[in-house]
Amino acid sequence: AQSVTQPDIHITVSEGASLELRCNYSYGATPYLFWYVQSPGQGLQLLLKYFSGDTLVQGIKGFEAEFKRSQSSFNLRKPSVHWSDAAEYFCAVAPWGGGNKLTFGTGTQLKVEL
Amino acid sequence: DTEVTQTPKHLVMGMTNKKSLKCEQHMGHRAMYWYKQKAKKPPELMFVYSYEKLSINESVPSRFSPECPNSSLLNLHLHALQPEDSALYLCASSQGTGDGANVLTFGAGSRLTVL
């Protein structure tokens, strides 16, 4: 069965500092990979996705993620964090070929210190 | 229109009540989803409709009854719920097939409290 691990439950960074959120997946083949962000009491917003091709993908709000097959990782990065980036971040995977089943990681709560 | 609209935003109900959550999208998506999210937890898939047919039911108790009247609408009928069913219920939609079938657009959710 596919699974997603986000090792960091909470991360605190200072505004303007760089950010990296970790995500590791376990799956027989390279799945579809996603990062979603959720503000308190809100729905989830897609930041970026990886299906194939260039392993460095750009998303919205200045985020990027790098797929590393050898490490089964899909880490999310941002060069300079803004206070408005404080939220819950979920990594998610879906099986190659579709199937409409998205599996989410446990999430990382990001706090930004001013 | 790139939104998924959920109503109501908040719902409080007793254990003997019957209520419904509604979801609407006008993006031409042919797959729609219900997720349940407890506090500090990731969303958990409940149901998937694909081309108006129920394609996935993640062993959800029968007190939750989904309905997809047409390709734009998705309902979740609630009856005889338990306090532990209190959660944020998220609706999502995606394209019906291809790579886009895995790119979900989420609504803002309906916060349900069962007394």
PDB file of C-alpha atoms in Angstrom:
ATOM      1  CA  ALA A   1       0.000   0.000   0.000  1.00  0.00           C
ATOM      2  CA  GLN A   2       1.186   3.504  -0.713  1.00  0.00           C
ATOM      3  CA  SER A   3       2.103   5.757   2.193  1.00  0.00           C
ATOM      4  CA  VAL A   4       3.386   9.253   2.769  1.00  0.00           C
ATOM      5  CA  THR A   5       5.580  10.381   5.650  1.00  0.00           C
ATOM      6  CA  GLN A   6       6.089  13.936   6.777  1.00  0.00           C
ATOM      7  CA  PRO A   7       8.690  13.642   9.545  1.00  0.00           C
ATOM      8  CA  ASP A   8       8.227  17.138  10.942  1.00  0.00           C
ATOM      9  CA  ILE A   9       4.976  17.767  12.806  1.00  0.00           C
ATOM     10  CA  HIS A  10       5.839  21.380  13.618  1.00  0.00           C
ATOM     11  CA  ILE A  11       8.361  23.783  12.102  1.00  0.00           C
ATOM     12  CA  THR A  12       9.057  27.347  13.164  1.00  0.00           C
ATOM     13  CA  VAL A  13      11.009  29.744  10.978  1.00  0.00           C
ATOM     14  CA  SER A  14      11.668  33.464  11.073  1.00  0.00           C
ATOM     15  CA  GLU A  15      10.119  35.651   8.422  1.00  0.00           C
ATOM     16  CA  GLY A  16      12.555  36.021   5.544  1.00  0.00           C
ATOM     17  CA  ALA A  17      14.331  32.754   6.312  1.00  0.00           C
ATOM     18  CA  SER A  18      14.371  29.827   3.914  1.00  0.00           C
ATOM     19  CA  LEU A  19      12.087  26.839   4.378  1.00  0.00           C
ATOM     20  CA  GLU A  20      12.236  23.165   3.568  1.00  0.00           C
ATOM     21  CA  LEU A  21       9.428  20.735   4.420  1.00  0.00           C
ATOM     22  CA  ARG A  22      10.199  17.079   4.068  1.00  0.00           C
ATOM     23  CA  CYS A  23       8.092  14.394   2.421  1.00  0.00           C
ATOM     24  CA  ASN A  24       8.921  10.760   1.801  1.00  0.00           C
ATOM     25  CA  TYR A  25       6.702   8.273   0.062  1.00  0.00           C
ATOM     26  CA  SER A  26       6.521   4.533  -0.194  1.00  0.00           C
ATOM     27  CA  TYR A  27       5.131   3.129  -3.392  1.00  0.00           C
ATOM     28  CA  GLY A  28       5.989   0.437  -5.939  1.00  0.00           C
ATOM     29  CA  ALA A  29       6.354   2.914  -8.772  1.00  0.00           C
ATOM     30  CA  THR A  30       6.705   6.668  -8.998  1.00  0.00           C
ATOM     31  CA  PRO A  31       3.340   8.046  -8.032  1.00  0.00           C
ATOM     32  CA  TYR A  32       1.806  11.402  -8.728  1.00  0.00           C
ATOM     33  CA  LEU A  33       3.067  13.793  -6.015  1.00  0.00           C
ATOM     34  CA  PHE A  34       1.426  16.891  -4.600  1.00  0.00           C
ATOM     35  CA  TRP A  35       1.788  19.571  -1.975  1.00  0.00           C
ATOM     36  CA  TYR A  36      -1.331  21.215  -0.531  1.00  0.00           C
ATOM     37  CA  VAL A  37      -1.612  24.061   1.980  1.00  0.00           C
ATOM     38  CA  GLN A  38      -4.456  24.568   4.448  1.00  0.00           C
ATOM     39  CA  SER A  39      -5.098  27.715   6.457  1.00  0.00           C
ATOM     40  CA  PRO A  40      -7.043  27.293   9.735  1.00  0.00           C
ATOM     41  CA  GLY A  41     -10.634  26.239   9.157  1.00  0.00           C
ATOM     42  CA  GLN A  42     -10.209  26.355   5.386  1.00  0.00           C
ATOM     43  CA  GLY A  43     -10.060  23.903   2.533  1.00  0.00           C
ATOM     44  CA  LEU A  44      -6.893  22.727   0.865  1.00  0.00           C
ATOM     45  CA  GLN A  45      -5.150  24.666  -1.874  1.00  0.00           C
ATOM     46  CA  LEU A  46      -2.850  22.977  -4.352  1.00  0.00           C
ATOM     47  CA  LEU A  47       0.652  24.446  -4.268  1.00  0.00           C
ATOM     48  CA  LEU A  48       2.279  22.254  -6.898  1.00  0.00           C
ATOM     49  CA  LYS A  49       2.332  18.798  -8.435  1.00  0.00           C
ATOM     50  CA  TYR A  50       4.765  16.377 -10.056  1.00  0.00           C
ATOM     51  CA  PHE A  51       3.704  13.894 -12.691  1.00  0.00           C
ATOM     52  CA  SER A  52       6.861  13.367 -14.763  1.00  0.00           C
ATOM     53  CA  GLY A  53       9.678  15.233 -16.471  1.00  0.00           C
ATOM     54  CA  ASP A  54      11.726  17.965 -14.820  1.00  0.00           C
ATOM     55  CA  THR A  55      12.283  16.947 -11.219  1.00  0.00           C
ATOM     56  CA  LEU A  56      12.207  20.527  -9.959  1.00  0.00           C
ATOM     57  CA  VAL A  57       8.676  21.883 -10.099  1.00  0.00           C
ATOM     58  CA  GLN A  58       7.518  25.405  -9.494  1.00  0.00           C
ATOM     59  CA  GLY A  59       4.278  26.205  -7.777  1.00  0.00           C
ATOM     60  CA  ILE A  60       2.233  29.112  -6.578  1.00  0.00           C
ATOM     61  CA  LYS A  61       3.232  31.606  -3.879  1.00  0.00           C
ATOM     62  CA  GLY A  62       6.945  31.171  -4.627  1.00  0.00           C
ATOM     63  CA  PHE A  63       7.119  27.509  -3.600  1.00  0.00           C
ATOM     64  CA  GLU A  64       9.069  24.821  -5.388  1.00  0.00           C
ATOM     65  CA  ALA A  65       9.605  21.109  -4.803  1.00  0.00           C
ATOM     66  CA  GLU A  66      12.211  18.637  -5.938  1.00  0.00           C
ATOM     67  CA  PHE A  67      11.495  15.009  -6.718  1.00  0.00           C
ATOM     68  CA  LYS A  68      14.362  12.671  -5.863  1.00  0.00           C
ATOM     69  CA  ARG A  69      13.654   9.145  -6.997  1.00  0.00           C
ATOM     70  CA  SER A  70      16.670   7.645  -5.240  1.00  0.00           C
ATOM     71  CA  GLN A  71      15.468   9.011  -1.905  1.00  0.00           C
ATOM     72  CA  SER A  72      11.720   8.595  -2.534  1.00  0.00           C
ATOM     73  CA  SER A  73      11.375  12.206  -1.503  1.00  0.00           C
ATOM     74  CA  PHE A  74       9.467  15.257  -2.648  1.00  0.00           C
ATOM     75  CA  ASN A  75      10.562  18.118  -0.414  1.00  0.00           C
ATOM     76  CA  LEU A  76       8.936  21.533  -0.527  1.00  0.00           C
ATOM     77  CA  ARG A  77      11.091  24.671  -0.430  1.00  0.00           C
ATOM     78  CA  LYS A  78      10.725  28.416  -0.333  1.00  0.00           C
ATOM     79  CA  PRO A  79      13.699  30.809  -0.365  1.00  0.00           C
ATOM     80  CA  SER A  80      12.114  33.489   1.826  1.00  0.00           C
ATOM     81  CA  VAL A  81       9.110  32.836   4.039  1.00  0.00           C
ATOM     82  CA  HIS A  82       6.386  35.423   4.591  1.00  0.00           C
ATOM     83  CA  TRP A  83       4.228  35.645   7.712  1.00  0.00           C
ATOM     84  CA  SER A  84       1.215  34.728   5.574  1.00  0.00           C
ATOM     85  CA  ASP A  85       2.785  31.326   4.825  1.00  0.00           C
ATOM     86  CA  ALA A  86       1.902  30.133   8.331  1.00  0.00           C
ATOM     87  CA  ALA A  87      -0.427  27.171   7.744  1.00  0.00           C
ATOM     88  CA  GLU A  88      -0.628  23.391   7.620  1.00  0.00           C
ATOM     89  CA  TYR A  89       1.167  21.754   4.703  1.00  0.00           C
ATOM     90  CA  PHE A  90       0.211  18.331   3.386  1.00  0.00           C
ATOM     91  CA  CYS A  91       2.178  16.167   1.017  1.00  0.00           C
ATOM     92  CA  ALA A  92       0.027  13.734  -0.953  1.00  0.00           C
ATOM     93  CA  VAL A  93       0.438  10.889  -3.431  1.00  0.00           C
ATOM     94  CA  ALA A  94      -1.823   9.233  -5.957  1.00  0.00           C
ATOM     95  CA  PRO A  95      -1.158   6.003  -7.814  1.00  0.00           C
ATOM     96  CA  TRP A  96       0.248   6.210 -11.323  1.00  0.00           C
ATOM     97  CA  GLY A  97      -2.558   5.699 -13.786  1.00  0.00           C
ATOM     98  CA  GLY A  98      -5.125   7.465 -11.670  1.00  0.00           C
ATOM     99  CA  GLY A  99      -7.688   5.773  -9.531  1.00  0.00           C
ATOM    100  CA  ASN A 100      -8.946   8.916  -7.824  1.00  0.00           C
ATOM    101  CA  LYS A 101      -7.351   7.932  -4.504  1.00  0.00           C
ATOM    102  CA  LEU A 102      -5.205  10.626  -2.983  1.00  0.00           C
ATOM    103  CA  THR A 103      -3.305   9.649   0.172  1.00  0.00           C
ATOM    104  CA  PHE A 104      -2.211  12.471   2.447  1.00  0.00           C
ATOM    105  CA  GLY A 105       0.704  12.689   4.803  1.00  0.00           C
ATOM    106  CA  THR A 106       0.082  13.673   8.413  1.00  0.00           C
ATOM    107  CA  GLY A 107       0.934  17.293   7.732  1.00  0.00           C
ATOM    108  CA  THR A 108       3.489  19.832   8.926  1.00  0.00           C
ATOM    109  CA  GLN A 109       2.350  22.864  10.885  1.00  0.00           C
ATOM    110  CA  LEU A 110       4.401  25.905   9.891  1.00  0.00           C
ATOM    111  CA  LYS A 111       4.745  28.806  12.290  1.00  0.00           C
ATOM    112  CA  VAL A 112       6.408  32.024  11.146  1.00  0.00           C
ATOM    113  CA  GLU A 113       8.040  34.299  13.702  1.00  0.00           C
ATOM    114  CA  LEU A 114       8.085  37.982  12.918  1.00  0.00           C
TER     115      LEU A 114
ATOM    116  CA  ASP B   1     -15.223  29.552 -12.386  1.00  0.00           C
ATOM    117  CA  THR B   2     -12.515  27.620 -10.589  1.00  0.00           C
ATOM    118  CA  GLU B   3     -14.230  27.109  -7.277  1.00  0.00           C
ATOM    119  CA  VAL B   4     -15.908  24.387  -5.311  1.00  0.00           C
ATOM    120  CA  THR B   5     -18.699  25.847  -3.190  1.00  0.00           C
ATOM    121  CA  GLN B   6     -19.854  24.119  -0.016  1.00  0.00           C
ATOM    122  CA  THR B   7     -22.919  24.925   2.066  1.00  0.00           C
ATOM    123  CA  PRO B   8     -23.495  25.380   4.891  1.00  0.00           C
ATOM    124  CA  LYS B   9     -20.167  26.573   6.303  1.00  0.00           C
ATOM    125  CA  HIS B  10     -21.230  25.543   9.797  1.00  0.00           C
ATOM    126  CA  LEU B  11     -23.831  23.029  10.931  1.00  0.00           C
ATOM    127  CA  VAL B  12     -24.866  22.001  14.422  1.00  0.00           C
ATOM    128  CA  MET B  13     -27.164  19.021  14.711  1.00  0.00           C
ATOM    129  CA  GLY B  14     -28.503  16.630  17.289  1.00  0.00           C
ATOM    130  CA  MET B  15     -28.041  12.904  17.073  1.00  0.00           C
ATOM    131  CA  THR B  16     -31.633  12.390  15.877  1.00  0.00           C
ATOM    132  CA  ASN B  17     -31.603  15.086  13.222  1.00  0.00           C
ATOM    133  CA  LYS B  18     -31.475  14.672   9.468  1.00  0.00           C
ATOM    134  CA  LYS B  19     -29.409  17.232   7.599  1.00  0.00           C
ATOM    135  CA  SER B  20     -27.507  17.543   4.334  1.00  0.00           C
ATOM    136  CA  LEU B  21     -24.251  19.051   3.185  1.00  0.00           C
ATOM    137  CA  LYS B  22     -24.122  20.417  -0.334  1.00  0.00           C
ATOM    138  CA  CYS B  23     -21.310  20.893  -2.808  1.00  0.00           C
ATOM    139  CA  GLU B  24     -21.299  22.511  -6.236  1.00  0.00           C
ATOM    140  CA  GLN B  25     -18.725  23.028  -8.967  1.00  0.00           C
ATOM    141  CA  HIS B  26     -18.913  24.493 -12.456  1.00  0.00           C
ATOM    142  CA  MET B  27     -15.498  23.536 -13.784  1.00  0.00           C
ATOM    143  CA  GLY B  28     -16.821  20.675 -15.889  1.00  0.00           C
ATOM    144  CA  HIS B  29     -15.197  18.166 -13.551  1.00  0.00           C
ATOM    145  CA  ARG B  30     -16.633  14.667 -13.715  1.00  0.00           C
ATOM    146  CA  ALA B  31     -15.272  13.311 -10.423  1.00  0.00           C
ATOM    147  CA  MET B  32     -16.386  14.554  -7.019  1.00  0.00           C
ATOM    148  CA  TYR B  33     -15.243  13.589  -3.561  1.00  0.00           C
ATOM    149  CA  TRP B  34     -16.152  13.760   0.102  1.00  0.00           C
ATOM    150  CA  TYR B  35     -13.382  13.881   2.667  1.00  0.00           C
ATOM    151  CA  LYS B  36     -13.625  14.000   6.458  1.00  0.00           C
ATOM    152  CA  GLN B  37     -11.007  15.880   8.446  1.00  0.00           C
ATOM    153  CA  LYS B  38     -10.653  15.772  12.203  1.00  0.00           C
ATOM    154  CA  ALA B  39      -8.687  18.459  14.001  1.00  0.00           C
ATOM    155  CA  LYS B  40      -4.922  18.268  13.517  1.00  0.00           C
ATOM    156  CA  LYS B  41      -5.313  15.313  11.125  1.00  0.00           C
ATOM    157  CA  PRO B  42      -5.082  14.891   7.353  1.00  0.00           C
ATOM    158  CA  PRO B  43      -8.244  14.541   5.268  1.00  0.00           C
ATOM    159  CA  GLU B  44      -9.624  11.026   4.994  1.00  0.00           C
ATOM    160  CA  LEU B  45     -11.394   9.913   1.853  1.00  0.00           C
ATOM    161  CA  MET B  46     -15.035   8.913   2.301  1.00  0.00           C
ATOM    162  CA  PHE B  47     -16.629   8.694  -1.149  1.00  0.00           C
ATOM    163  CA  VAL B  48     -15.782   9.245  -4.799  1.00  0.00           C
ATOM    164  CA  TYR B  49     -18.262   9.766  -7.600  1.00  0.00           C
ATOM    165  CA  SER B  50     -17.012   9.379 -11.130  1.00  0.00           C
ATOM    166  CA  TYR B  51     -19.332  10.361 -13.966  1.00  0.00           C
ATOM    167  CA  GLU B  52     -22.198  10.532 -11.454  1.00  0.00           C
ATOM    168  CA  LYS B  53     -21.661   6.963 -10.303  1.00  0.00           C
ATOM    169  CA  LEU B  54     -20.362   6.003  -6.883  1.00  0.00           C
ATOM    170  CA  SER B  55     -16.943   4.501  -7.561  1.00  0.00           C
ATOM    171  CA  ILE B  56     -15.345   4.444  -4.109  1.00  0.00           C
ATOM    172  CA  ASN B  57     -16.903   4.019  -0.663  1.00  0.00           C
ATOM    173  CA  GLU B  58     -14.224   3.772   1.996  1.00  0.00           C
ATOM    174  CA  SER B  59     -16.367   1.628   4.283  1.00  0.00           C
ATOM    175  CA  VAL B  60     -18.218   4.658   5.567  1.00  0.00           C
ATOM    176  CA  PRO B  61     -21.086   4.015   8.059  1.00  0.00           C
ATOM    177  CA  SER B  62     -24.541   4.098   6.525  1.00  0.00           C
ATOM    178  CA  ARG B  63     -25.511   7.126   8.595  1.00  0.00           C
ATOM    179  CA  PHE B  64     -23.625   9.024   5.867  1.00  0.00           C
ATOM    180  CA  SER B  65     -25.397   8.803   2.527  1.00  0.00           C
ATOM    181  CA  PRO B  66     -23.890  10.456  -0.563  1.00  0.00           C
ATOM    182  CA  GLU B  67     -25.856  11.552  -3.576  1.00  0.00           C
ATOM    183  CA  CYS B  68     -24.745  12.964  -6.918  1.00  0.00           C
ATOM    184  CA  PRO B  69     -27.843  14.420  -8.661  1.00  0.00           C
ATOM    185  CA  ASN B  70     -25.801  15.642 -11.646  1.00  0.00           C
ATOM    186  CA  SER B  71     -22.219  16.283 -12.662  1.00  0.00           C
ATOM    187  CA  SER B  72     -22.108  19.643 -10.856  1.00  0.00           C
ATOM    188  CA  LEU B  73     -23.697  18.728  -7.550  1.00  0.00           C
ATOM    189  CA  LEU B  74     -22.778  16.464  -4.678  1.00  0.00           C
ATOM    190  CA  ASN B  75     -24.715  16.012  -1.473  1.00  0.00           C
ATOM    191  CA  LEU B  76     -23.952  14.246   1.767  1.00  0.00           C
ATOM    192  CA  HIS B  77     -27.049  13.268   3.727  1.00  0.00           C
ATOM    193  CA  LEU B  78     -26.576  12.900   7.454  1.00  0.00           C
ATOM    194  CA  HIS B  79     -28.813  10.938   9.799  1.00  0.00           C
ATOM    195  CA  ALA B  80     -28.408   9.624  13.348  1.00  0.00           C
ATOM    196  CA  LEU B  81     -24.862  10.887  13.638  1.00  0.00           C
ATOM    197  CA  GLN B  82     -22.659  10.455  16.671  1.00  0.00           C
ATOM    198  CA  PRO B  83     -20.634  13.148  18.467  1.00  0.00           C
ATOM    199  CA  GLU B  84     -17.458  11.565  17.095  1.00  0.00           C
ATOM    200  CA  ASP B  85     -18.679  12.458  13.603  1.00  0.00           C
ATOM    201  CA  SER B  86     -18.015  16.105  14.387  1.00  0.00           C
ATOM    202  CA  ALA B  87     -15.400  17.232  11.887  1.00  0.00           C
ATOM    203  CA  LEU B  88     -14.670  19.392   8.866  1.00  0.00           C
ATOM    204  CA  TYR B  89     -16.229  17.834   5.774  1.00  0.00           C
ATOM    205  CA  LEU B  90     -14.449  18.715   2.584  1.00  0.00           C
ATOM    206  CA  CYS B  91     -15.789  18.385  -0.917  1.00  0.00           C
ATOM    207  CA  ALA B  92     -13.439  18.223  -3.882  1.00  0.00           C
ATOM    208  CA  SER B  93     -13.653  17.747  -7.624  1.00  0.00           C
ATOM    209  CA  SER B  94     -11.315  16.746 -10.436  1.00  0.00           C
ATOM    210  CA  GLN B  95     -11.327  15.836 -14.076  1.00  0.00           C
ATOM    211  CA  GLY B  96     -12.826  12.443 -14.719  1.00  0.00           C
ATOM    212  CA  THR B  97      -9.882  10.816 -16.460  1.00  0.00           C
ATOM    213  CA  GLY B  98      -6.219  11.264 -17.300  1.00  0.00           C
ATOM    214  CA  ASP B  99      -3.586  12.988 -15.228  1.00  0.00           C
ATOM    215  CA  GLY B 100      -6.104  15.617 -14.211  1.00  0.00           C
ATOM    216  CA  ALA B 101      -8.146  13.006 -12.402  1.00  0.00           C
ATOM    217  CA  ASN B 102      -5.668  13.280  -9.563  1.00  0.00           C
ATOM    218  CA  VAL B 103      -5.598  17.071  -9.344  1.00  0.00           C
ATOM    219  CA  LEU B 104      -8.249  17.863  -6.762  1.00  0.00           C
ATOM    220  CA  THR B 105      -9.822  21.267  -6.214  1.00  0.00           C
ATOM    221  CA  PHE B 106     -11.179  21.542  -2.676  1.00  0.00           C
ATOM    222  CA  GLY B 107     -14.004  23.556  -1.230  1.00  0.00           C
ATOM    223  CA  ALA B 108     -13.636  25.502   2.012  1.00  0.00           C
ATOM    224  CA  GLY B 109     -15.443  22.821   3.957  1.00  0.00           C
ATOM    225  CA  SER B 110     -18.505  22.439   6.154  1.00  0.00           C
ATOM    226  CA  ARG B 111     -17.786  22.407   9.886  1.00  0.00           C
ATOM    227  CA  LEU B 112     -20.145  19.874  11.488  1.00  0.00           C
ATOM    228  CA  THR B 113     -20.828  19.669  15.198  1.00  0.00           C
ATOM    229  CA  VAL B 114     -22.967  16.804  16.513  1.00  0.00           C
ATOM    230  CA  LEU B 115     -24.415  17.342  19.978  1.00  0.00           C
TER     231      LEU B 115
END
